[in-house]
mmCIF file of C-alpha atoms in Angstrom:
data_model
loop_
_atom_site.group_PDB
_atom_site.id
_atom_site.type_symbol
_atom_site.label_atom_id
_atom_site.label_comp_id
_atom_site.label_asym_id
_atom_site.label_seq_id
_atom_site.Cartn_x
_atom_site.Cartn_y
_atom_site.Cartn_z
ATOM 1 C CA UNK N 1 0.000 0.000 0.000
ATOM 2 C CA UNK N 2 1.346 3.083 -0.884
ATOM 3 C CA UNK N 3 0.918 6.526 1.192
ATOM 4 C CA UNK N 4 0.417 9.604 -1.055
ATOM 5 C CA UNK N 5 0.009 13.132 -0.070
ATOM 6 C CA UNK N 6 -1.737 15.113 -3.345
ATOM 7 C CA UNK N 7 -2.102 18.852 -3.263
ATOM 8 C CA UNK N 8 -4.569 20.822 -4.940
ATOM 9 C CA UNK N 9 -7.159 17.549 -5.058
ATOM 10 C CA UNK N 10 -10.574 18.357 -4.574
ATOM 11 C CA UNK N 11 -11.313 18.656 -8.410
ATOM 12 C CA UNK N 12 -9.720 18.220 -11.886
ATOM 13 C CA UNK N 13 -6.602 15.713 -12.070
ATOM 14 C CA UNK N 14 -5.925 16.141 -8.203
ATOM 15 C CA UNK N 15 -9.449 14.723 -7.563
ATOM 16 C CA UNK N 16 -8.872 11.771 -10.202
ATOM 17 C CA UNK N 17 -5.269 11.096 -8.977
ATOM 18 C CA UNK N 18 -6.755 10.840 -4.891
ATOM 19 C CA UNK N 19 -9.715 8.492 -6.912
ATOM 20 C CA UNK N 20 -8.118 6.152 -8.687
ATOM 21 C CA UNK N 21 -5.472 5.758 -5.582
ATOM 22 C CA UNK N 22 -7.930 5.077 -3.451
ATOM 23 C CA UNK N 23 -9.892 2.793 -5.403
ATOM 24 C CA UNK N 24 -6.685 0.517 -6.146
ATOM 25 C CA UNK N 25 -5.784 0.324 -2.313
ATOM 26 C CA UNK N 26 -3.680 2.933 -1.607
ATOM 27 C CA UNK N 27 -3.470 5.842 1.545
ATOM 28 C CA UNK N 28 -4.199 9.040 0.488
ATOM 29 C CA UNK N 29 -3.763 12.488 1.819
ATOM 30 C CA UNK N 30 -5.133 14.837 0.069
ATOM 31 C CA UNK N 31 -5.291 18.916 0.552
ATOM 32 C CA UNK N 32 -7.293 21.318 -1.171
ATOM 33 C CA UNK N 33 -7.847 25.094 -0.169
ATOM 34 C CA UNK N 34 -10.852 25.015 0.635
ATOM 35 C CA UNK N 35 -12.555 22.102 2.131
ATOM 36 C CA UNK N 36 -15.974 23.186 2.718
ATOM 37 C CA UNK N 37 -19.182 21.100 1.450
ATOM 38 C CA UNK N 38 -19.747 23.635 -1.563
ATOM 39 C CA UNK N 39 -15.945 23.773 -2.330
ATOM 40 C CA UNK N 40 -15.022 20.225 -2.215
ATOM 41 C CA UNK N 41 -18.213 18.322 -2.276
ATOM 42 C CA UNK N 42 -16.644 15.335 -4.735
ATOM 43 C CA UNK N 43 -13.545 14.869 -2.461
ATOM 44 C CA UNK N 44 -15.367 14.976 1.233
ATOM 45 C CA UNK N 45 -17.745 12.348 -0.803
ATOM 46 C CA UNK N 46 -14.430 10.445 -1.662
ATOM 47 C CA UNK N 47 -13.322 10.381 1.579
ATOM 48 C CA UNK N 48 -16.281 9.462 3.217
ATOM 49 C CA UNK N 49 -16.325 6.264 1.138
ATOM 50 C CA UNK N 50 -12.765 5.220 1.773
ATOM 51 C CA UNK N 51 -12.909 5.900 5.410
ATOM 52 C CA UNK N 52 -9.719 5.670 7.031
ATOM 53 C CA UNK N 53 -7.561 5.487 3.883
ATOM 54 C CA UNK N 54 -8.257 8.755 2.958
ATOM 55 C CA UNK N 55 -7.696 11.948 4.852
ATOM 56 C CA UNK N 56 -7.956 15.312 3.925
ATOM 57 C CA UNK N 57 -5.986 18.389 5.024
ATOM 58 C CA UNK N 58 -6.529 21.597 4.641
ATOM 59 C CA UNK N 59 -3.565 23.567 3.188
ATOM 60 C CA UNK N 60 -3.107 26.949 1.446
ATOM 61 C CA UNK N 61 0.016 26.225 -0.321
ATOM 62 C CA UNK N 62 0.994 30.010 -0.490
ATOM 63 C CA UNK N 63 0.722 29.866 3.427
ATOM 64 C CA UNK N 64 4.344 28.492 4.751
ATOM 65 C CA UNK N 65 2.895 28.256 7.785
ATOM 66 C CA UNK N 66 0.098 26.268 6.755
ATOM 67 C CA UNK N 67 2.481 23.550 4.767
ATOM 68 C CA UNK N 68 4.017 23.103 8.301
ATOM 69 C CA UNK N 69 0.763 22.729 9.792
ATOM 70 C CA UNK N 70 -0.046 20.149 7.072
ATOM 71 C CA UNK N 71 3.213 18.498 7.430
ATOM 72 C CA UNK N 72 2.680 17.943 11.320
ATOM 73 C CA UNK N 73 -1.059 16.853 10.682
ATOM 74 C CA UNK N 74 0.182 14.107 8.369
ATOM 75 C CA UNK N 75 3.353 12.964 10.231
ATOM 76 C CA UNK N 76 0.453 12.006 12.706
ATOM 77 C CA UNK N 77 -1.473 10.102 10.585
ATOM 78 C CA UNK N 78 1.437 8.508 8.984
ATOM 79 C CA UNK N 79 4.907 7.186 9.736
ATOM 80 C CA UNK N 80 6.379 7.955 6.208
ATOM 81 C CA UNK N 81 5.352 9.139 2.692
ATOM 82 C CA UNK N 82 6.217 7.301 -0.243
ATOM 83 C CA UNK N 83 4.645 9.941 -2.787
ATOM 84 C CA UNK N 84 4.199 13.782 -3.101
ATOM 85 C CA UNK N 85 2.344 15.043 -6.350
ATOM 86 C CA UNK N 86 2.490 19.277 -6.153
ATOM 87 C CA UNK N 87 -0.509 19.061 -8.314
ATOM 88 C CA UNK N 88 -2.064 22.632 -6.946
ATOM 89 C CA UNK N 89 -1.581 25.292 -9.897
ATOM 90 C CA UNK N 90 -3.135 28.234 -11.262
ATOM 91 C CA UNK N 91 -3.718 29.352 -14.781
ATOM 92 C CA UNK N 92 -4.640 32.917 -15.115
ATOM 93 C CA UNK N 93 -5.804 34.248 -18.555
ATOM 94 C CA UNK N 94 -5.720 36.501 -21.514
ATOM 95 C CA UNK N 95 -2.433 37.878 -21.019
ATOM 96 C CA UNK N 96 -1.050 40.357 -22.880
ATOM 97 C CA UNK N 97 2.083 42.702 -23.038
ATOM 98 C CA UNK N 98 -0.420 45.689 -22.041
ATOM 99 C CA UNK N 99 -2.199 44.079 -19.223
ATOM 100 C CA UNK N 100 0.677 42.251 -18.316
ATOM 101 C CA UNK N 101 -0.389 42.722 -13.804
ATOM 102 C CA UNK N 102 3.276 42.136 -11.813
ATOM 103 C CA UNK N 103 1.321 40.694 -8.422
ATOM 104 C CA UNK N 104 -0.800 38.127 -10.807
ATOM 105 C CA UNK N 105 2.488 37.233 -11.971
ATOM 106 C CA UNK N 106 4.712 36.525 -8.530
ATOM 107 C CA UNK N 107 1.163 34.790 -7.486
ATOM 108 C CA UNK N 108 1.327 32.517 -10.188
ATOM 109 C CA UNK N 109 4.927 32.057 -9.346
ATOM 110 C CA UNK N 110 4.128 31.249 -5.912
ATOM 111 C CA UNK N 111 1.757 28.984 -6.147
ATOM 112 C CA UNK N 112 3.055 27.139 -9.366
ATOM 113 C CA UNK N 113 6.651 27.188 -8.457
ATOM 114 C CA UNK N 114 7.706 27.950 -5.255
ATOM 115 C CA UNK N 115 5.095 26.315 -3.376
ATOM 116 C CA UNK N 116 6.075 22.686 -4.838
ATOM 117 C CA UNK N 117 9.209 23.380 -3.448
ATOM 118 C CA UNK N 118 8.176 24.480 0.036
ATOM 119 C CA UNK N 119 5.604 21.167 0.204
ATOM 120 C CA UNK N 120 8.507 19.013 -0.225
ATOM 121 C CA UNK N 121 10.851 20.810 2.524
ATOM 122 C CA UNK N 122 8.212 19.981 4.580
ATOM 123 C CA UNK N 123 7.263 16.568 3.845
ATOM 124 C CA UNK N 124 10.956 15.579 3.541
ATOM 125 C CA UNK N 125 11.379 13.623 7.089
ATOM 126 C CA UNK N 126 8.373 11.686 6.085
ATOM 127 C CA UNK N 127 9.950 10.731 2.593
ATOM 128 C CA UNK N 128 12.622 10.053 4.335
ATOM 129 C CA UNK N 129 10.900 7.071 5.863
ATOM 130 C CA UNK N 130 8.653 6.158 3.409
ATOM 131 C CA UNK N 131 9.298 3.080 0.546
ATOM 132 C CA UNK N 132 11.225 4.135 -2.847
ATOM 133 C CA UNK N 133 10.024 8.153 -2.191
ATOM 134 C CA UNK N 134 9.188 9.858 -4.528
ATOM 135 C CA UNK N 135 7.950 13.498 -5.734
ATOM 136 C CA UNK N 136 6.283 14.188 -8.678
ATOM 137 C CA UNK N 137 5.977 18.151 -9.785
ATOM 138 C CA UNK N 138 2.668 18.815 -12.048
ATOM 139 C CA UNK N 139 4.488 20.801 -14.790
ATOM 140 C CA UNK N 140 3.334 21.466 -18.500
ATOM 141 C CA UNK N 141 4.746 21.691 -21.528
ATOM 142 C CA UNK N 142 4.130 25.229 -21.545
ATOM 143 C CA UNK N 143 7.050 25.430 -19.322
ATOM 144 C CA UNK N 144 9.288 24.082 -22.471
ATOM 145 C CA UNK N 145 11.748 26.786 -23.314
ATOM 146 C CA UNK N 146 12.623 24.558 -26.445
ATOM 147 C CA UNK N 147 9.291 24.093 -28.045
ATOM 148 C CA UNK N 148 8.464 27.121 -26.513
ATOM 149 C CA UNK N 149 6.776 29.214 -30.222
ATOM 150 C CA UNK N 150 4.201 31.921 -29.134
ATOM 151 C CA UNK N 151 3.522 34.458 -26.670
ATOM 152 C CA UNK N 152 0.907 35.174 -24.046
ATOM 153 C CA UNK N 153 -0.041 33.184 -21.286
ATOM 154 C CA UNK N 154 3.009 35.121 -19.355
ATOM 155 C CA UNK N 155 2.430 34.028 -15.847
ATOM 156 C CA UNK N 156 1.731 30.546 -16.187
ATOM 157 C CA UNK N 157 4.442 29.672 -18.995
ATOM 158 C CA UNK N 158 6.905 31.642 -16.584
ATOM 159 C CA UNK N 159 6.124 29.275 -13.389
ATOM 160 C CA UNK N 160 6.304 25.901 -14.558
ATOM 161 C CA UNK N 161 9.610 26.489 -16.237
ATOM 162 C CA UNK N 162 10.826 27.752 -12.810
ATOM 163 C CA UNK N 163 9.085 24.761 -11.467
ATOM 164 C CA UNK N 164 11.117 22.695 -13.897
ATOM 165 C CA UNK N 165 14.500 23.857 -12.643
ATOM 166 C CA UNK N 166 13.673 24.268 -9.056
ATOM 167 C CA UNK N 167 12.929 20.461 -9.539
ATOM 168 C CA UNK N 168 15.571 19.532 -11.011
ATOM 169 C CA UNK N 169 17.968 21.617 -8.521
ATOM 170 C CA UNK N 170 15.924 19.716 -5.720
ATOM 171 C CA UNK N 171 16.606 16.335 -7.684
ATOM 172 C CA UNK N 172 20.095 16.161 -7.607
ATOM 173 C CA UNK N 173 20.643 17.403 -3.560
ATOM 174 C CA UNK N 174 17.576 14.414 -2.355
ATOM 175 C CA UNK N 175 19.631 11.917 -4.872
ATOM 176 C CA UNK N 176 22.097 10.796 -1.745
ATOM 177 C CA UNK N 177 18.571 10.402 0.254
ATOM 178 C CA UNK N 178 17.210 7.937 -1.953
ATOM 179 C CA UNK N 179 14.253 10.346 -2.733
ATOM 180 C CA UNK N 180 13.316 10.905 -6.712
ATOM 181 C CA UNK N 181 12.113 14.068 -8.172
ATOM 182 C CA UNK N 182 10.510 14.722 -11.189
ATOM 183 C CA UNK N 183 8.641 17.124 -13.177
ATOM 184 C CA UNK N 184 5.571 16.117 -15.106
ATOM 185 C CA UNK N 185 3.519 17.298 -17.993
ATOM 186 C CA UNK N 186 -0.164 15.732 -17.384
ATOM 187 C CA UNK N 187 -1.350 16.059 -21.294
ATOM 188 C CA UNK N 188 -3.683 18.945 -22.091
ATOM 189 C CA UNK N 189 -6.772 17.353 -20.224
ATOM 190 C CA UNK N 190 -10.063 18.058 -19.844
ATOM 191 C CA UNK N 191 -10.604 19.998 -16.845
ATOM 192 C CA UNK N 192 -11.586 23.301 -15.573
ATOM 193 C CA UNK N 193 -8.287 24.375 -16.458
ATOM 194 C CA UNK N 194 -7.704 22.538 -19.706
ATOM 195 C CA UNK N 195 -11.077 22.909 -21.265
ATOM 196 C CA UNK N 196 -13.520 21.002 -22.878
ATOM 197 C CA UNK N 197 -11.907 20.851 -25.867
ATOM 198 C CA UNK N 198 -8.708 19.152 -24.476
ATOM 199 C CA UNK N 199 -7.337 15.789 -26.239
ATOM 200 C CA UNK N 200 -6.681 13.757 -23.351
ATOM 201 C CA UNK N 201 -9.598 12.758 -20.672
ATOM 202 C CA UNK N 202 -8.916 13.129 -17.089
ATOM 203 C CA UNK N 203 -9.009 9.951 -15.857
ATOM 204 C CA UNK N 204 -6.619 8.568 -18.538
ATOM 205 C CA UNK N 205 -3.641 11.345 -17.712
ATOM 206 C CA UNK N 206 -4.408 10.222 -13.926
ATOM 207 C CA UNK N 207 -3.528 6.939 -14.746
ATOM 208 C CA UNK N 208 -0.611 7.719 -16.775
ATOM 209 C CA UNK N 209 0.686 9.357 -13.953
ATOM 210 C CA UNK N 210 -0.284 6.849 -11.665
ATOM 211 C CA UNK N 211 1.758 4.234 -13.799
ATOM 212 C CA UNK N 212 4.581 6.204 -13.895
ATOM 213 C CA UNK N 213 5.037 7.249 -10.901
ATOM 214 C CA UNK N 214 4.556 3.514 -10.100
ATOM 215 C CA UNK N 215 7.862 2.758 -12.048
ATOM 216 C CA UNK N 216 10.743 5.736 -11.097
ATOM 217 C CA UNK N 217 13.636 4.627 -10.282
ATOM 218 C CA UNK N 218 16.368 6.941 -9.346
ATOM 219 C CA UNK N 219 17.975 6.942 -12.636
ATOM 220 C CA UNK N 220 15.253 8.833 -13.812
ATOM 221 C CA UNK N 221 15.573 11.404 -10.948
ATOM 222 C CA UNK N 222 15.751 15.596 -12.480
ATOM 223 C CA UNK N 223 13.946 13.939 -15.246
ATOM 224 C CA UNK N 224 11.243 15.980 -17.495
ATOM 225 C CA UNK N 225 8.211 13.380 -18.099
ATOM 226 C CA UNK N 226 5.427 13.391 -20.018
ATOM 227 C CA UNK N 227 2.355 11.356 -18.373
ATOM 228 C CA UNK N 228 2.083 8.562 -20.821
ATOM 229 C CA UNK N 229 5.785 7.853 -19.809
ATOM 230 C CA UNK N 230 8.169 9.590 -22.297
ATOM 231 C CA UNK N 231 10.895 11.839 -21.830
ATOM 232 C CA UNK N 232 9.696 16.006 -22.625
ATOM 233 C CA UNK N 233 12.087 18.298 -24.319
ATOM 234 C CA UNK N 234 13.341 20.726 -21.475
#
């Protein structure tokens, strides 16, 4: 049985990802914002049905003292971690070079990149003592400098390439500890966030992930992945 702590899960691929773990077994910890009924109806449904395999923490991931809150709250409910997915993001839209707001860009920033970064500080003495550990960062291939062709989208194209190399800075320091870290691209999926007209469904990039996370080995630590399990172009 695995243990895995998912942010941002109380819709979209965070929801699926807490879902499909659940339903193969697994302990899940999963945080959202905002848990309220209205909020988070699917996930405090989810929970209810797995009972004591699923728990759910509150956590504002822009908050660092609410990731140490979160951190505490699951070291009681668990002795180690053996997966972190940073899956909490934000996509803010129609960006251009006139409208271009600095605070809706070091938001974006904070919670796309440097939140990740701060989840993982926190959760590190439970990955520590959890089986083959393992973080996976939600990134995109927006964050691609390489196939990287048009402009707009500013704040979010910004964040997940800084989420890509504070990721791969974080790989190579946990290396010694056992601990892999990789960055993810999910597939444009149908969610709030992707859109309706998205190629890949939700639950099929949630197993993708699922499956590959499943399968890291340390070799593949730093490593820039696509969900259906091939390397991305950096």
């Amino acid at each position: 049985m695995e243990r895995v702590l998912i942010t941002g899960a109380s819709r979209g691929i965070g929801l699926e990802l807490a879902r499909q773990y659940l339903e193969r077994g697994d302990l899940v910890l999963a945080t959202a914002r905002n848990l309220n009924r209205d909020a988070a109806a699917d996930l405090t449904a989810l929970a209810a049905q797995h009972g004591d395999r699923c728990y759910l923490l509150p956590l504002v991931v822009t908050d660092d003292s609410a990731i140490v809150a979160a951190a505490e709250q699951a070291a009681r409910l668990v002795d180690g971690l053996d997966l972190v997915i940073n899956n909490a993001g934000v996509f803010p839209r129609n960006e251009r070079p006139e409208t271009l707001d600095a605070q809706v860009l070091l938001e974006t920033l904070h919670v796309n990149a440097v939140a990740p970064l701060i989840v993982a500080r926190e959760m590190l003495p439970l990955l520590r003592r959890g089986q083959r550990p393992r973080i996976v960062n939600i990134s995109s291939q927006l964050g691609s400098l390489t196939r990287r062709a048009s402009g707009r989208c500013y704040s979010y194209c910004s964040s997940k390439a800084a989420l890509n190399m504070l990721t791969r800075s974080l790989a190579f320091d946990l290396k010694e500890d056992g601990i892999v870290a990789v960055v993810v691209h999910p597939g444009w999926v149908q969610t709030d966030m992707g859109g309706n007209h998205a190629p890949v469904l939700v639950g099929e990039s949630a197993r993708g992930i699922i499956a590959l996370a499943d399968g890291l080995t340390l070799e593949q630590t730093s490593k820039f992945l696509t969900w259906d399990g091939r390397e991305h172009a950096w």
